[in-house]
PDB file of C-alpha atoms and ligand atoms in Angstrom:
ATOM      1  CA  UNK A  24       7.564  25.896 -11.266  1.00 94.00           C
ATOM      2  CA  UNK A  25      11.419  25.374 -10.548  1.00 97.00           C
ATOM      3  CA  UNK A  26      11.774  23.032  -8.253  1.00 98.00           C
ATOM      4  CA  UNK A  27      14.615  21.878  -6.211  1.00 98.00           C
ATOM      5  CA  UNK A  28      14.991  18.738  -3.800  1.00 98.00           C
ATOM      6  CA  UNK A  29      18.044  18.329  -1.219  1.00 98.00           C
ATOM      7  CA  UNK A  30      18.423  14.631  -0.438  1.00 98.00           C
ATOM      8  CA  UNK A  31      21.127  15.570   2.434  1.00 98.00           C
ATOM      9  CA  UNK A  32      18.144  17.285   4.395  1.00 98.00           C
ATOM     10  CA  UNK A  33      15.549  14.199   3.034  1.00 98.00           C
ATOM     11  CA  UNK A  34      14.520  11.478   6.378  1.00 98.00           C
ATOM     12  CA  UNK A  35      12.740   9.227   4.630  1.00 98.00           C
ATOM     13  CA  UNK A  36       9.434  10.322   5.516  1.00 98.00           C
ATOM     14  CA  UNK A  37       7.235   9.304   3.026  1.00 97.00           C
ATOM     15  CA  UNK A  38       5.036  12.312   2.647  1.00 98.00           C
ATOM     16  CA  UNK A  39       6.144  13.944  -0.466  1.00 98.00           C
ATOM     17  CA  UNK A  40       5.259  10.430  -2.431  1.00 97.00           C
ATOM     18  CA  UNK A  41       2.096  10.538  -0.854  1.00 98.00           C
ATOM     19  CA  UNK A  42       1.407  14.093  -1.728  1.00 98.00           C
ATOM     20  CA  UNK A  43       2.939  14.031  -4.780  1.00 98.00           C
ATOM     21  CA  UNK A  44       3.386  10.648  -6.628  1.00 98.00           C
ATOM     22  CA  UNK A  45       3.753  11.772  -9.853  1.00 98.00           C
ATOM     23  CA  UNK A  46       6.517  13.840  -9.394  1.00 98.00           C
ATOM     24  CA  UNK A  47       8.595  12.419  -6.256  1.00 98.00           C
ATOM     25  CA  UNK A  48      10.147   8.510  -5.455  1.00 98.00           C
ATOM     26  CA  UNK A  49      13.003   7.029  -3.739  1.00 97.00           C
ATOM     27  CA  UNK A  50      15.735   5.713  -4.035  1.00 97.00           C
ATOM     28  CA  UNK A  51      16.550   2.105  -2.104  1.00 97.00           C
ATOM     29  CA  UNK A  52      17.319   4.264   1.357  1.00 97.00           C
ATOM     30  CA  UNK A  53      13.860   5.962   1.079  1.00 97.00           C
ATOM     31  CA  UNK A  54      15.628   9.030  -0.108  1.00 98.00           C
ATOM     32  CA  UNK A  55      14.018  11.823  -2.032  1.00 98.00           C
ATOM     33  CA  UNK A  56      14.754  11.502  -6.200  1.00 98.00           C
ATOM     34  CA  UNK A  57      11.950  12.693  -8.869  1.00 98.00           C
ATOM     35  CA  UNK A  58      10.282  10.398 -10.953  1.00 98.00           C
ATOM     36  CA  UNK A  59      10.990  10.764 -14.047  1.00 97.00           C
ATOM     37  CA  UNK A  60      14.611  11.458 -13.712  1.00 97.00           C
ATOM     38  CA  UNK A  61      16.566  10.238 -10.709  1.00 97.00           C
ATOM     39  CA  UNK A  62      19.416  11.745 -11.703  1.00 96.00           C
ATOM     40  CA  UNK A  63      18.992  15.344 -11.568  1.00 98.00           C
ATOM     41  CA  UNK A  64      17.961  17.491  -8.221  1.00 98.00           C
ATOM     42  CA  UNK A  65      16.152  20.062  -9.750  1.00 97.00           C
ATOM     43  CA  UNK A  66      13.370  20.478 -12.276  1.00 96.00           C
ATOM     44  CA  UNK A  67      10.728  22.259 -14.009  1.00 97.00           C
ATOM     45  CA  UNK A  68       7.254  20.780 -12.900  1.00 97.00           C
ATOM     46  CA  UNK A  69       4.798  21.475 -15.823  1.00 96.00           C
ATOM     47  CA  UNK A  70       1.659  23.453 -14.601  1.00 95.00           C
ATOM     48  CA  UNK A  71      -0.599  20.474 -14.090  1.00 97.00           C
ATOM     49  CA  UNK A  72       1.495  18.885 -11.365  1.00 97.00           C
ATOM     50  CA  UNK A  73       2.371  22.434  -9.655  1.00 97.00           C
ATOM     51  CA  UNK A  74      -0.711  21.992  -6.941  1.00 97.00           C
ATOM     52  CA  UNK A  75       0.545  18.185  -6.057  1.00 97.00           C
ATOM     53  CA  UNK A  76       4.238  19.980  -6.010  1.00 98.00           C
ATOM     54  CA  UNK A  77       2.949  22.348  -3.441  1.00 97.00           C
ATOM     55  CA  UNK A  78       1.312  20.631  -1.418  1.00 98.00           C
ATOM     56  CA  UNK A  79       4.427  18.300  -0.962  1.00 98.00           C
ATOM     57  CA  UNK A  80       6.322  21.168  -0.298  1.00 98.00           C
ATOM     58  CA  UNK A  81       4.414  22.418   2.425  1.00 98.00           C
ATOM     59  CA  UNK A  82       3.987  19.255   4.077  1.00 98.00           C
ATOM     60  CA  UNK A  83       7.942  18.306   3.838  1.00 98.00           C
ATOM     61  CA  UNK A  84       8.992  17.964   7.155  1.00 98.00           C
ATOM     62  CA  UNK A  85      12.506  19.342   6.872  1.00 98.00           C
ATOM     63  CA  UNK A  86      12.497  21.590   4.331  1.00 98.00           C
ATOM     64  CA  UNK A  87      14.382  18.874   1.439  1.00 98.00           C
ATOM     65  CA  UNK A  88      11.863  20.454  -1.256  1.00 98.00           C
ATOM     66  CA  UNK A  89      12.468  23.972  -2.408  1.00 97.00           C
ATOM     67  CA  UNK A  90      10.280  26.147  -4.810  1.00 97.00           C
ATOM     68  CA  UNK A  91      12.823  27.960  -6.648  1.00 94.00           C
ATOM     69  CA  UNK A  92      10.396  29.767  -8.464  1.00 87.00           C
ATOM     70  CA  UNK A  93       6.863  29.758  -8.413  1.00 82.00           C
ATOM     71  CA  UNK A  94       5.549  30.377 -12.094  1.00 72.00           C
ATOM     72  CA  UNK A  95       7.927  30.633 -15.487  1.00 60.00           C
ATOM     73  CA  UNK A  96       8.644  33.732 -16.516  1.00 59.00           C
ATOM     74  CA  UNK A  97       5.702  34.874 -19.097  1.00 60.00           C
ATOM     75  CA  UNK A  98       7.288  35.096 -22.651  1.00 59.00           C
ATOM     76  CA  UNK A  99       5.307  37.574 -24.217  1.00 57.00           C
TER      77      UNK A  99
HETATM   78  S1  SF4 B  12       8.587  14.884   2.542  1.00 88.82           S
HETATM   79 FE1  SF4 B  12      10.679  15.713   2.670  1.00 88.82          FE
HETATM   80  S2  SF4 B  12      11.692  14.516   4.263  1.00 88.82           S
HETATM   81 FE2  SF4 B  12       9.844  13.409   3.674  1.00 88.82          FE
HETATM   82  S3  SF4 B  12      10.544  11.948   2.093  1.00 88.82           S
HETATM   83 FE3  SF4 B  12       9.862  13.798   1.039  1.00 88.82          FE
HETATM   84  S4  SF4 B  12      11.680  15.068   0.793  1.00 88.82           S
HETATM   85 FE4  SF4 B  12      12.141  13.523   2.324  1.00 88.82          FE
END
Protein backbone atom coordinates (compact mmCIF):
# COMPACT_ATOMS: atom_id res chain seq x y z
CA UNK A 1 0.00 0.00 0.00
CA UNK A 2 0.94 3.76 -0.81
CA UNK A 3 1.45 5.37 2.03
CA UNK A 4 1.82 8.92 2.90
CA UNK A 5 2.88 10.68 6.31
CA UNK A 6 2.42 14.61 6.97
CA UNK A 7 4.87 15.64 9.69
CA UNK A 8 3.12 19.29 9.81
CA UNK A 9 -0.11 17.48 11.22
CA UNK A 10 2.40 14.82 13.40
CA UNK A 11 2.23 15.76 17.73
CA UNK A 12 4.54 13.56 18.79
CA UNK A 13 2.34 11.00 20.03
CA UNK A 14 4.05 7.97 19.99
CA UNK A 15 1.43 5.61 18.73
CA UNK A 16 2.32 4.95 15.22
CA UNK A 17 5.95 3.54 16.57
CA UNK A 18 4.13 1.52 18.84
CA UNK A 19 1.77 0.19 16.28
CA UNK A 20 4.02 0.08 13.71
CA UNK A 21 7.81 -0.12 14.51
CA UNK A 22 8.97 -1.44 11.55
CA UNK A 23 7.81 1.01 9.37
CA UNK A 24 7.55 4.45 11.44
CA UNK A 25 10.44 6.53 13.82
CA UNK A 26 11.27 9.97 14.69
CA UNK A 27 13.13 12.33 14.21
CA UNK A 28 14.94 14.28 17.43
CA UNK A 29 11.42 16.42 17.95
CA UNK A 30 9.42 13.12 18.12
CA UNK A 31 8.24 13.83 14.66
CA UNK A 32 6.85 11.27 12.29
CA UNK A 33 9.76 9.94 9.51
CA UNK A 34 9.74 6.11 8.19
CA UNK A 35 12.31 3.85 9.01
CA UNK A 36 14.06 2.96 6.49
CA UNK A 37 14.24 6.23 4.75
CA UNK A 38 13.87 9.48 6.66
CA UNK A 39 14.03 11.36 3.86
CA UNK A 40 11.10 10.75 1.82
CA UNK A 41 7.21 11.26 3.03
CA UNK A 42 5.70 8.73 1.15
CA UNK A 43 6.19 5.06 0.41
CA UNK A 44 5.20 1.76 -0.75
CA UNK A 45 4.80 -0.61 2.36
CA UNK A 46 5.39 -4.22 1.05
CA UNK A 47 2.37 -6.55 1.87
CA UNK A 48 3.76 -8.02 5.05
CA UNK A 49 3.88 -4.75 6.96
CA UNK A 50 0.37 -3.47 5.42
CA UNK A 51 -1.68 -4.83 8.73
CA UNK A 52 1.01 -2.98 11.22
CA UNK A 53 0.54 0.12 8.57
CA UNK A 54 -3.12 0.01 9.24
CA UNK A 55 -3.43 -0.30 12.33
CA UNK A 56 -1.14 2.84 12.82
CA UNK A 57 -3.24 4.57 10.62
CA UNK A 58 -6.30 4.10 12.37
CA UNK A 59 -4.98 4.78 15.64
CA UNK A 60 -3.12 8.21 14.45
CA UNK A 61 -4.57 10.74 16.37
CA UNK A 62 -4.57 13.56 13.84
CA UNK A 63 -4.77 12.14 10.77
CA UNK A 64 -0.50 12.64 9.86
CA UNK A 65 -0.74 9.01 8.16
CA UNK A 66 -2.58 8.69 4.90
CA UNK A 67 -3.36 5.44 2.87
CA UNK A 68 -3.00 6.63 -0.53
CA UNK A 69 -3.91 3.48 -1.85
CA UNK A 70 -4.82 0.42 -0.35
CA UNK A 71 -3.43 -2.54 -2.57
CA UNK A 72 -1.00 -2.11 -5.91
CA UNK A 73 -2.57 -2.24 -8.86
CA UNK A 74 -2.65 -6.14 -10.03
CA UNK A 75 -0.30 -6.48 -13.13
CA UNK A 76 -1.75 -9.17 -14.90
S1 LIG B 1 0.42 8.44 15.54
FE1 LIG B 1 0.24 10.26 14.22
S2 LIG B 1 0.46 12.01 15.59
FE2 LIG B 1 1.19 10.21 16.69
S3 LIG B 1 3.42 10.19 16.32
FE3 LIG B 1 2.47 8.93 14.74
S4 LIG B 1 2.10 10.30 13.01
FE4 LIG B 1 2.48 11.56 14.79
Amino acid sequence: MLTRIIPENCIACGLCQIKAPDIFDYDAEGIVIFKNDPEVLSQMIPSDLEEQCMTAYKKCPTRAIIIEKEKATPTN
